[in-house]
Coordinates of N, CA and C in Angstrom, one line a residue:
M6 N 44.3 15.6 113.5 CA 45.0 16.9 113.8 C 46.5 16.6 114.0
D7 N 47.4 17.4 113.4 CA 48.8 17.2 113.5 C 49.3 17.2 114.9
D8 N 50.2 16.3 115.3 CA 50.6 16.2 116.7 C 51.3 17.5 117.2
S9 N 51.9 18.3 116.2 CA 52.6 19.5 116.6 C 51.7 20.5 117.3
V10 N 50.4 20.4 117.0 CA 49.4 21.3 117.6 C 49.3 21.0 119.1
F11 N 49.4 19.7 119.5 CA 49.3 19.4 120.9 C 50.6 19.7 121.7
L12 N 51.7 19.9 121.0 CA 53.0 20.2 121.6 C 53.1 21.6 122.0
K13 N 52.3 22.5 121.4 CA 52.3 23.9 121.7 C 51.6 24.1 123.0
R14 N 52.2 24.6 124.0 CA 51.5 24.8 125.3 C 52.2 25.9 126.1
T15 N 51.4 26.4 127.1 CA 52.0 27.4 128.0 C 52.2 26.7 129.3
I16 N 53.4 26.6 129.8 CA 53.7 26.1 131.1 C 54.5 27.1 131.8
V17 N 54.0 27.5 133.0 CA 54.6 28.5 133.8 C 55.2 27.9 135.0
K18 N 56.4 28.3 135.4 CA 57.1 27.7 136.6 C 57.1 28.8 137.7
H19 N 56.7 28.3 138.9 CA 56.7 29.1 140.1 C 57.5 28.4 141.2
T20 N 57.9 29.2 142.1 CA 58.6 28.7 143.4 C 57.9 29.5 144.5
L21 N 57.4 28.7 145.5 CA 56.8 29.3 146.7 C 57.6 28.9 147.9
W22 N 57.5 29.7 148.9 CA 58.1 29.3 150.2 C 57.0 28.7 151.1
S23 N 57.4 27.5 151.6 CA 56.5 26.8 152.5 C 56.9 26.9 153.9
E24 N 56.0 27.5 154.7 CA 56.3 27.6 156.2 C 56.2 26.2 156.8
S25 N 55.3 25.4 156.3 CA 55.2 24.1 156.9 C 56.4 23.2 156.7
L26 N 57.0 23.3 155.5 CA 58.2 22.5 155.2 C 59.5 23.2 155.4
Q27 N 59.4 24.5 155.6 CA 60.6 25.4 155.8 C 61.6 25.2 154.6
E28 N 61.0 25.3 153.5 CA 61.8 25.2 152.2 C 61.0 25.7 151.1
H29 N 61.6 26.0 150.0 CA 60.9 26.3 148.8 C 60.4 25.1 148.1
R30 N 59.3 25.3 147.4 CA 58.6 24.2 146.6 C 58.3 24.7 145.2
K31 N 58.7 23.9 144.2 CA 58.5 24.3 142.8 C 57.2 23.8 142.3
L32 N 56.6 24.6 141.4 CA 55.3 24.2 140.8 C 55.5 24.4 139.3
R33 N 54.9 23.5 138.5 CA 54.7 23.7 137.0 C 53.3 23.8 136.8
I34 N 52.9 24.9 136.1 CA 51.5 25.1 135.8 C 51.2 25.2 134.3
Y35 N 50.3 24.3 133.9 CA 49.9 24.2 132.5 C 48.6 25.0 132.3
L36 N 48.6 25.9 131.3 CA 47.5 26.7 131.0 C 46.9 26.2 129.7
P37 N 45.6 25.9 129.6 CA 45.0 25.3 128.4 C 45.0 26.2 127.2
P38 N 44.8 25.6 126.0 CA 44.6 26.4 124.8 C 43.4 27.4 125.0
G39 N 43.6 28.6 124.6 CA 42.6 29.6 124.7 C 42.4 30.2 126.1
Y40 N 43.4 29.9 126.9 CA 43.4 30.4 128.3 C 43.0 31.8 128.4
N41 N 42.0 32.1 129.3 CA 41.5 33.5 129.5 C 41.3 33.7 131.0
E42 N 42.0 34.7 131.5 CA 41.9 35.0 132.9 C 40.5 35.4 133.4
L43 N 39.6 35.8 132.4 CA 38.2 36.1 132.7 C 37.3 34.9 132.9
L44 N 37.8 33.8 132.5 CA 37.1 32.5 132.7 C 37.6 31.8 134.0
S45 N 37.0 30.7 134.3 CA 37.4 29.9 135.4 C 37.6 28.4 134.9
Y46 N 38.5 27.7 135.6 CA 38.9 26.4 135.1 C 39.0 25.4 136.3
P47 N 38.6 24.1 136.0 CA 38.9 23.0 136.9 C 40.4 22.8 136.9
V48 N 40.9 22.3 138.0 CA 42.4 22.1 138.1 C 42.7 20.7 138.5
V49 N 43.7 20.1 137.8 CA 44.3 18.8 138.2 C 45.6 19.1 138.9
Y50 N 45.7 18.7 140.2 CA 46.9 18.9 141.0 C 47.6 17.6 141.0
C51 N 48.9 17.6 140.5 CA 49.6 16.3 140.4 C 50.8 16.3 141.4
Q52 N 50.8 15.2 142.2 CA 52.0 14.9 142.9 C 53.1 14.5 141.9
D53 N 54.4 14.4 142.3 CA 55.5 14.1 141.4 C 55.3 14.9 140.1
G54 N 55.1 16.2 140.3 CA 54.8 17.1 139.2 C 55.7 17.0 138.0
E55 N 57.0 17.0 138.3 CA 58.0 16.9 137.2 C 57.8 15.6 136.4
E56 N 57.5 14.5 137.0 CA 57.4 13.3 136.3 C 56.1 13.2 135.5
F57 N 55.0 13.8 136.0 CA 53.8 13.9 135.3 C 53.9 14.6 134.0
F58 N 54.8 15.7 134.0 CA 55.0 16.4 132.7 C 56.0 15.7 131.9
N59 N 57.1 15.2 132.4 CA 58.2 14.7 131.6 C 57.9 13.2 131.1
F60 N 57.4 12.4 132.0 CA 57.2 11.0 131.7 C 55.8 10.7 131.4
G61 N 54.8 11.4 132.1 CA 53.4 11.1 131.8 C 52.9 11.9 130.6
R62 N 53.7 12.9 130.2 CA 53.3 13.7 129.0 C 51.9 14.3 129.2
I63 N 51.6 14.7 130.4 CA 50.2 15.2 130.7 C 49.9 16.4 130.0
A64 N 50.8 17.3 129.7 CA 50.5 18.5 128.9 C 50.0 18.2 127.5
T65 N 50.7 17.3 126.8 CA 50.4 16.8 125.5 C 49.0 16.1 125.5
I66 N 48.8 15.3 126.5 CA 47.5 14.6 126.6 C 46.4 15.6 126.8
A67 N 46.6 16.6 127.7 CA 45.6 17.6 128.0 C 45.2 18.3 126.7
G68 N 46.2 18.7 125.9 CA 46.0 19.4 124.7 C 45.1 18.6 123.7
R69 N 45.4 17.3 123.6 CA 44.7 16.4 122.8 C 43.2 16.3 123.2
L70 N 43.0 16.1 124.5 CA 41.7 15.9 125.1 C 40.9 17.2 124.8
I71 N 41.5 18.4 125.0 CA 40.8 19.6 124.9 C 40.5 19.9 123.4
L72 N 41.5 19.8 122.5 CA 41.3 20.2 121.1 C 40.6 19.1 120.3
E73 N 40.8 17.9 120.6 CA 40.3 16.8 119.7 C 39.0 16.2 120.3
E74 N 38.9 16.1 121.6 CA 37.8 15.4 122.2 C 36.8 16.3 123.0
D75 N 37.0 17.6 122.8 CA 36.1 18.6 123.4 C 36.0 18.5 124.9
A76 N 37.1 18.0 125.6 CA 37.1 18.1 127.0 C 37.1 19.5 127.5
E77 N 36.5 19.8 128.6 CA 36.5 21.2 129.1 C 37.9 21.6 129.4
P78 N 38.3 22.8 129.0 CA 39.7 23.2 129.3 C 40.0 23.2 130.8
F79 N 41.2 22.7 131.1 CA 41.5 22.7 132.6 C 43.0 23.1 132.7
I80 N 43.3 23.5 134.0 CA 44.7 23.9 134.4 C 45.3 22.6 135.0
I81 N 46.6 22.5 134.9 CA 47.3 21.4 135.6 C 48.4 22.1 136.4
V82 N 48.4 21.6 137.7 CA 49.5 22.1 138.6 C 50.3 20.9 139.0
G83 N 51.6 20.9 138.6 CA 52.5 19.8 139.0 C 53.3 20.3 140.2
V84 N 53.2 19.6 141.3 CA 53.9 19.9 142.5 C 55.2 19.0 142.6
E85 N 56.3 19.6 142.4 CA 57.6 18.9 142.4 C 58.0 18.4 143.7
V86 N 58.8 17.3 143.8 CA 59.2 16.7 145.0 C 60.7 16.3 144.9
N87 N 61.4 16.4 146.0 CA 62.8 15.9 146.1 C 62.7 14.4 146.3
V88 N 63.2 13.6 145.4 CA 63.0 12.1 145.5 C 63.7 11.6 146.7
A89 N 64.7 12.3 147.3 CA 65.4 11.8 148.4 C 64.5 11.8 149.7
V90 N 63.4 12.6 149.7 CA 62.5 12.7 150.8 C 61.1 12.4 150.4
R91 N 60.9 11.8 149.2 CA 59.6 11.6 148.7 C 58.8 10.6 149.6
T92 N 59.4 9.5 150.0 CA 58.6 8.6 150.9 C 58.3 9.3 152.2
Q93 N 59.2 10.1 152.8 CA 58.9 10.8 154.0 C 57.7 11.8 153.9
E94 N 57.5 12.3 152.7 CA 56.4 13.2 152.5 C 55.1 12.5 152.1
Y95 N 55.2 11.5 151.3 CA 54.0 10.9 150.7 C 53.5 9.7 151.5
A96 N 54.3 9.0 152.2 CA 53.8 7.8 153.0 C 53.2 8.2 154.3
P97 N 52.1 7.6 154.8 CA 51.5 8.0 156.0 C 52.4 7.8 157.2
F98 N 53.4 7.0 157.1 CA 54.3 6.9 158.3 C 55.6 7.7 158.1
G99 N 55.6 8.6 157.1 CA 56.7 9.4 156.8 C 56.9 10.6 157.8
T100 N 58.2 11.0 158.0 CA 58.5 12.0 159.0 C 58.1 13.4 158.6
R101 N 57.8 13.6 157.3 CA 57.4 14.9 156.7 C 55.9 14.9 156.2
F102 N 55.2 13.8 156.5 CA 53.9 13.6 155.9 C 52.9 14.6 156.3
D103 N 52.8 14.9 157.6 CA 51.9 15.9 158.1 C 52.2 17.3 157.6
Q104 N 53.5 17.6 157.6 CA 53.9 18.9 157.1 C 53.6 19.1 155.6
Y105 N 53.8 18.0 154.8 CA 53.5 18.0 153.4 C 52.0 18.2 153.1
L106 N 51.1 17.5 153.9 CA 49.7 17.7 153.7 C 49.3 19.1 154.0
T107 N 49.9 19.7 155.1 CA 49.6 21.1 155.4 C 50.0 22.0 154.3
C108 N 51.3 21.8 153.8 CA 51.8 22.6 152.7 C 50.9 22.6 151.5
F109 N 50.5 21.4 151.1 CA 49.7 21.2 149.9 C 48.3 21.9 150.1
A110 N 47.6 21.6 151.1 CA 46.2 22.1 151.3 C 46.2 23.6 151.7
E111 N 47.1 24.0 152.6 CA 47.0 25.3 153.2 C 47.9 26.4 152.6
E112 N 48.9 25.9 151.8 CA 49.8 26.9 151.1 C 49.7 26.8 149.6
I113 N 49.8 25.6 149.0 CA 49.8 25.5 147.6 C 48.5 25.8 147.0
I114 N 47.4 25.3 147.5 CA 46.1 25.5 147.0 C 45.7 27.0 147.0
P115 N 45.9 27.7 148.2 CA 45.6 29.2 148.2 C 46.5 30.0 147.2
Y116 N 47.8 29.5 147.1 CA 48.7 30.2 146.2 C 48.2 30.1 144.7
V117 N 47.8 29.0 144.3 CA 47.3 28.8 143.0 C 46.0 29.6 142.8
E118 N 45.1 29.5 143.7 CA 43.8 30.1 143.5 C 43.9 31.6 143.7
Q119 N 44.9 32.1 144.2 CA 45.1 33.6 144.3 C 45.7 34.1 143.0
N120 N 46.4 33.3 142.3 CA 47.2 33.7 141.1 C 46.5 33.3 139.8
Y121 N 45.6 32.3 139.8 CA 45.0 31.8 138.6 C 43.5 31.7 138.8
P122 N 42.7 31.7 137.7 CA 41.3 31.6 137.8 C 40.8 30.2 138.0
A123 N 41.3 29.6 139.1 CA 41.0 28.2 139.4 C 39.6 28.1 140.1
R124 N 38.8 27.1 139.7 CA 37.6 26.9 140.5 C 37.8 26.4 141.9
R125 N 37.0 26.8 142.8 CA 37.3 26.6 144.2 C 36.3 25.7 144.9
T126 N 35.6 24.9 144.2 CA 34.7 23.9 144.8 C 35.5 22.6 144.8
P127 N 35.2 21.7 145.8 CA 35.9 20.4 145.9 C 35.8 19.6 144.6
G128 N 34.7 19.6 143.9 CA 34.5 18.8 142.7 C 35.3 19.3 141.5
E129 N 35.8 20.5 141.6 CA 36.6 21.1 140.5 C 38.1 21.0 140.8
R130 N 38.5 20.4 141.9 CA 39.9 20.2 142.2 C 40.1 18.7 142.2
I131 N 41.0 18.2 141.3 CA 41.2 16.8 141.1 C 42.7 16.5 141.6
L132 N 42.8 15.6 142.5 CA 44.2 15.2 143.0 C 44.6 14.0 142.2
A133 N 45.8 14.1 141.6 CA 46.4 13.0 140.8 C 47.7 12.5 141.3
G134 N 48.0 11.2 141.3 CA 49.3 10.7 141.8 C 49.5 9.3 141.3
D135 N 50.8 9.0 141.2 CA 51.2 7.6 140.9 C 51.9 7.0 142.1
S136 N 51.6 5.7 142.3 CA 52.2 5.0 143.4 C 51.9 5.7 144.8
L137 N 53.0 6.1 145.5 CA 52.8 6.9 146.8 C 52.1 8.2 146.5
G138 N 52.2 8.7 145.3 CA 51.5 10.0 145.0 C 50.0 9.7 145.0
G139 N 49.5 8.6 144.6 CA 48.1 8.2 144.6 C 47.7 8.1 146.1
S140 N 48.5 7.5 146.9 CA 48.2 7.4 148.3 C 48.1 8.7 149.0
V141 N 49.1 9.6 148.8 CA 49.0 10.9 149.5 C 47.9 11.7 149.0
S142 N 47.5 11.5 147.8 CA 46.3 12.2 147.2 C 45.1 11.8 148.0
L143 N 44.9 10.5 148.2 CA 43.8 10.0 149.0 C 43.8 10.6 150.4
H144 N 45.0 10.6 151.0 CA 45.1 11.1 152.4 C 44.7 12.6 152.4
L145 N 45.1 13.3 151.4 CA 44.7 14.7 151.4 C 43.1 14.9 151.4
A146 N 42.5 14.0 150.6 CA 41.0 14.0 150.5 C 40.4 13.6 151.8
L147 N 41.0 12.7 152.5 CA 40.5 12.3 153.8 C 40.7 13.4 154.9
R148 N 41.8 14.1 154.8 CA 42.1 15.0 155.9 C 41.4 16.4 155.6
Y149 N 41.2 16.7 154.3 CA 40.6 18.0 154.0 C 39.3 17.8 153.1
P150 N 38.3 17.3 153.7 CA 37.1 17.0 152.9 C 36.4 18.2 152.4
E151 N 36.7 19.4 153.0 CA 36.1 20.6 152.5 C 36.8 21.1 151.2
L152 N 38.0 20.6 150.9 CA 38.8 21.0 149.8 C 38.7 20.0 148.6
F153 N 38.8 18.7 148.9 CA 39.0 17.7 147.9 C 38.0 16.5 148.0
T154 N 37.5 16.1 146.9 CA 36.6 14.9 146.9 C 36.9 14.0 145.7
R155 N 37.8 14.4 144.8 CA 38.1 13.6 143.6 C 39.6 13.2 143.5
V156 N 39.9 11.9 143.3 CA 41.2 11.4 143.3 C 41.5 10.6 142.1
L157 N 42.6 10.8 141.4 CA 43.0 10.0 140.3 C 44.2 9.3 140.7
S158 N 44.1 7.9 140.8 CA 45.2 7.1 141.4 C 45.8 6.2 140.3
L159 N 47.1 6.3 140.0 CA 47.7 5.4 139.1 C 48.6 4.4 140.0
S160 N 48.2 3.2 140.1 CA 48.9 2.2 140.9 C 49.2 2.7 142.3
G161 N 48.1 3.1 143.0 CA 48.3 3.7 144.3 C 49.0 2.8 145.2
A162 N 50.0 3.3 146.0 CA 50.7 2.5 147.0 C 49.9 2.6 148.3
F163 N 48.9 1.9 148.4 CA 48.0 1.9 149.6 C 48.5 0.9 150.6
Y164 N 49.6 1.3 151.3 CA 50.2 0.5 152.3 C 49.3 0.1 153.4
P165 N 49.6 -0.9 154.2 CA 48.7 -1.3 155.3 C 48.2 -0.2 156.2
L166 N 49.1 0.8 156.5 CA 48.6 1.9 157.4 C 47.5 2.7 156.8
T167 N 47.6 2.9 155.5 CA 46.5 3.6 154.7 C 45.2 2.8 154.8
L168 N 45.3 1.4 154.6 CA 44.1 0.6 154.7 C 43.5 0.6 156.1
E169 N 44.4 0.7 157.2 CA 43.9 0.8 158.5 C 43.1 2.1 158.7
W170 N 43.6 3.1 158.2 CA 43.0 4.4 158.3 C 41.6 4.4 157.6
L171 N 41.6 3.8 156.4 CA 40.3 3.7 155.7 C 39.3 2.9 156.5
E172 N 39.8 1.8 157.2 CA 38.8 1.0 158.0 C 38.2 1.9 159.1
D173 N 38.9 2.9 159.6 CA 38.4 3.7 160.7 C 37.4 4.7 160.2
E174 N 37.3 4.9 158.9 CA 36.3 5.9 158.4 C 34.9 5.2 158.3
T175 N 33.9 6.0 158.5 CA 32.5 5.5 158.5 C 31.7 5.9 157.2
D176 N 31.9 7.1 156.8 CA 31.2 7.6 155.6 C 32.1 8.4 154.7
L177 N 32.3 7.7 153.5 CA 33.2 8.4 152.5 C 32.4 8.6 151.2
S178 N 31.1 8.8 151.4 CA 30.2 9.0 150.2 C 30.5 10.2 149.4
R179 N 31.3 11.1 150.0 CA 31.6 12.3 149.3 C 32.7 12.1 148.2
L180 N 33.5 11.0 148.4 CA 34.6 10.7 147.5 C 34.3 10.1 146.2
E181 N 35.1 10.5 145.2 CA 35.0 9.8 143.9 C 36.4 9.5 143.4
I182 N 36.7 8.2 143.3 CA 38.1 7.8 143.0 C 38.2 7.0 141.7
N183 N 39.1 7.4 140.9 CA 39.4 6.6 139.7 C 40.8 5.9 139.9
M184 N 40.7 4.6 139.8 CA 41.9 3.8 140.2 C 42.3 2.9 139.0
V185 N 43.6 2.7 138.8 CA 44.0 1.8 137.8 C 45.3 1.1 138.4
V186 N 45.5 -0.2 138.1 CA 46.7 -0.9 138.6 C 47.0 -1.9 137.6
G187 N 48.3 -2.2 137.4 CA 48.8 -3.1 136.5 C 48.9 -4.5 137.1
L188 N 48.6 -5.5 136.3 CA 48.5 -6.9 136.8 C 49.9 -7.5 137.0
Q189 N 50.9 -6.8 136.5 CA 52.3 -7.2 136.7 C 53.0 -6.5 137.9
E190 N 52.1 -6.0 138.8 CA 52.6 -5.3 140.0 C 52.4 -6.1 141.3
R191 N 52.5 -7.4 141.2 CA 52.2 -8.2 142.4 C 53.4 -8.4 143.3
D192 N 54.6 -8.1 142.8 CA 55.8 -8.4 143.6 C 56.8 -7.2 143.4
Y193 N 56.4 -6.0 143.9 CA 57.1 -4.8 143.6 C 58.0 -4.4 144.8
E194 N 59.3 -4.2 144.5 CA 60.2 -3.9 145.6 C 60.3 -2.3 145.8
T195 N 60.0 -1.8 146.9 CA 60.1 -0.4 147.2 C 61.2 -0.2 148.3
D196 N 61.4 1.1 148.7 CA 62.4 1.4 149.7 C 62.0 1.0 151.1
T197 N 60.7 0.5 151.2 CA 60.2 0.1 152.5 C 59.8 -1.3 152.6
G198 N 60.0 -2.1 151.5 CA 59.6 -3.5 151.5 C 59.0 -3.9 150.1
V199 N 58.6 -5.1 150.0 CA 58.0 -5.7 148.8 C 56.5 -5.8 148.9
Y200 N 55.8 -5.3 148.0 CA 54.3 -5.2 148.1 C 53.6 -5.8 146.9
D201 N 52.5 -6.3 147.1 CA 51.6 -6.7 146.0 C 50.6 -5.6 145.8
F202 N 50.9 -4.8 144.8 CA 50.1 -3.6 144.6 C 48.7 -3.9 144.0
V203 N 48.6 -5.1 143.4 CA 47.2 -5.5 142.9 C 46.3 -5.7 144.1
Q204 N 46.8 -6.5 145.0 CA 46.0 -6.8 146.2 C 45.7 -5.6 147.0
L205 N 46.7 -4.7 147.2 CA 46.5 -3.5 148.0 C 45.5 -2.6 147.3
N206 N 45.5 -2.5 146.0 CA 44.4 -1.7 145.3 C 43.1 -2.3 145.5
R207 N 43.0 -3.7 145.4 CA 41.7 -4.3 145.5 C 41.2 -4.1 147.0
D208 N 42.1 -4.2 147.9 CA 41.7 -4.0 149.3 C 41.2 -2.5 149.5
A209 N 41.9 -1.6 149.0 CA 41.5 -0.2 149.1 C 40.2 0.1 148.4
K210 N 40.0 -0.5 147.3 CA 38.7 -0.4 146.5 C 37.5 -0.9 147.4
K211 N 37.7 -2.1 148.0 CA 36.7 -2.7 148.8 C 36.3 -1.8 150.0
L212 N 37.3 -1.3 150.7 CA 37.1 -0.5 151.9 C 36.4 0.9 151.5
L213 N 36.9 1.4 150.4 CA 36.3 2.7 149.9 C 34.8 2.5 149.6
E214 N 34.5 1.4 148.8 CA 33.1 1.2 148.4 C 32.2 0.8 149.6
E215 N 32.7 0.1 150.5 CA 31.9 -0.2 151.7 C 31.6 1.0 152.5
R216 N 32.3 2.1 152.3 CA 32.1 3.3 153.1 C 31.4 4.4 152.2
G217 N 30.9 3.9 151.0 CA 30.1 4.8 150.2 C 30.7 5.5 149.1
A218 N 32.1 5.4 149.0 CA 32.8 6.2 147.9 C 32.4 5.6 146.6
K219 N 32.4 6.5 145.6 CA 32.2 6.1 144.2 C 33.5 5.7 143.6
V220 N 33.7 4.5 143.2 CA 35.0 4.0 142.7 C 34.9 3.5 141.3
D221 N 35.7 4.1 140.4 CA 35.9 3.6 139.0 C 37.2 2.9 139.0
Y222 N 37.2 1.6 138.8 CA 38.4 0.7 139.1 C 38.7 -0.1 137.8
R223 N 39.9 -0.2 137.5 CA 40.3 -1.1 136.4 C 41.7 -1.7 136.6
E224 N 41.8 -2.9 136.2 CA 43.1 -3.6 136.2 C 43.5 -3.9 134.7
K225 N 44.7 -3.6 134.4 CA 45.2 -3.8 133.0 C 46.5 -4.5 133.0
E226 N 46.9 -5.0 131.9 CA 48.3 -5.6 131.8 C 49.3 -4.4 131.9
G227 N 50.2 -4.5 132.8 CA 51.1 -3.4 133.0 C 52.0 -3.5 134.2
R228 N 53.1 -2.8 134.2 CA 54.0 -2.8 135.4 C 54.0 -1.5 136.1
H229 N 54.7 -1.4 137.2 CA 54.8 -0.2 138.0 C 55.7 0.8 137.4
I230 N 55.4 1.3 136.3 CA 56.3 2.3 135.6 C 55.5 3.3 134.8
W231 N 56.2 4.4 134.4 CA 55.5 5.4 133.7 C 55.0 5.0 132.3
G232 N 55.7 4.0 131.7 CA 55.2 3.5 130.4 C 53.8 3.0 130.5
F233 N 53.4 2.4 131.6 CA 52.1 1.9 131.8 C 51.1 3.1 132.1
W234 N 51.6 3.9 133.1 CA 50.7 5.0 133.5 C 50.4 6.1 132.4
Q235 N 51.4 6.3 131.6 CA 51.2 7.3 130.5 C 50.0 6.8 129.6
K236 N 50.0 5.5 129.3 CA 48.9 5.0 128.5 C 47.6 5.1 129.1
E237 N 47.5 5.0 130.5 CA 46.3 5.0 131.2 C 45.8 6.4 131.6
L238 N 46.7 7.3 131.5 CA 46.4 8.7 132.0 C 45.2 9.3 131.2
P239 N 45.2 9.2 129.9 CA 44.0 9.8 129.1 C 42.7 9.3 129.6
E240 N 42.5 8.0 129.8 CA 41.2 7.4 130.3 C 40.9 8.0 131.6
S241 N 41.9 8.1 132.5 CA 41.6 8.6 133.9 C 41.2 10.0 133.9
L242 N 41.9 10.8 133.0 CA 41.5 12.2 132.9 C 40.1 12.4 132.3
R243 N 39.8 11.6 131.3 CA 38.5 11.7 130.7 C 37.4 11.4 131.7
Y244 N 37.6 10.5 132.6 CA 36.6 10.2 133.6 C 36.1 11.4 134.4
F245 N 37.1 12.3 134.7 CA 36.7 13.5 135.5 C 36.4 14.7 134.6
L246 N 36.9 14.8 133.4 CA 36.9 16.0 132.7 C 36.0 16.0 131.4
N247 N 35.5 14.8 131.1 CA 34.6 14.7 129.9 C 33.2 14.7 130.2
S248 N 32.9 14.7 131.5 CA 31.5 14.5 131.9 C 30.8 15.9 132.0

């Protein structure tokens, strides 16, 4: 099928006011081919929404999965973030972390589900994120088990505090996590220090599995960049949407 078919898409932009964050938050919402308000759709909720669309090319990937591979049509919601405060919102030690979790679960989810025919069961909401976006997605699933059970993590930044919180959990059998990390991510410098993301992901996988979570895990040649994540995104989406 000609690639031009996959480039045709409907993307709607929204801005909502967050009481939790006391600011506006922008959303990008992808509607699948053949979108019909009388139907209902699973939803992939992406942290770093602008990057998932611009660098991850998630809309093009979604079109290809739906039109060529018979994946069930799905909606994508990209939640944009101000990079200046990203760590404060996404990291468990961030000053805006609690407010962001509240905004996401208690404001963004209801907003989307009031305005679009999104399915409302935990198994039909998929949280997706890269790096700290993968971490905050996991934390959302931990804090709001009634809303989220499925997490797609691209090189998740599972810092020591996240691992400590996982150790405190006893039963995570409700969770289903798809994880990928690049083998060239062993000495990655962030704004809070230098981390071995391969080992952090291995440690997170072990803790999750010991507590009953279903983990689909892979290590590939790759670095902590969108060039790697874009290549891995189709396989991660297939895991949740082709079954």
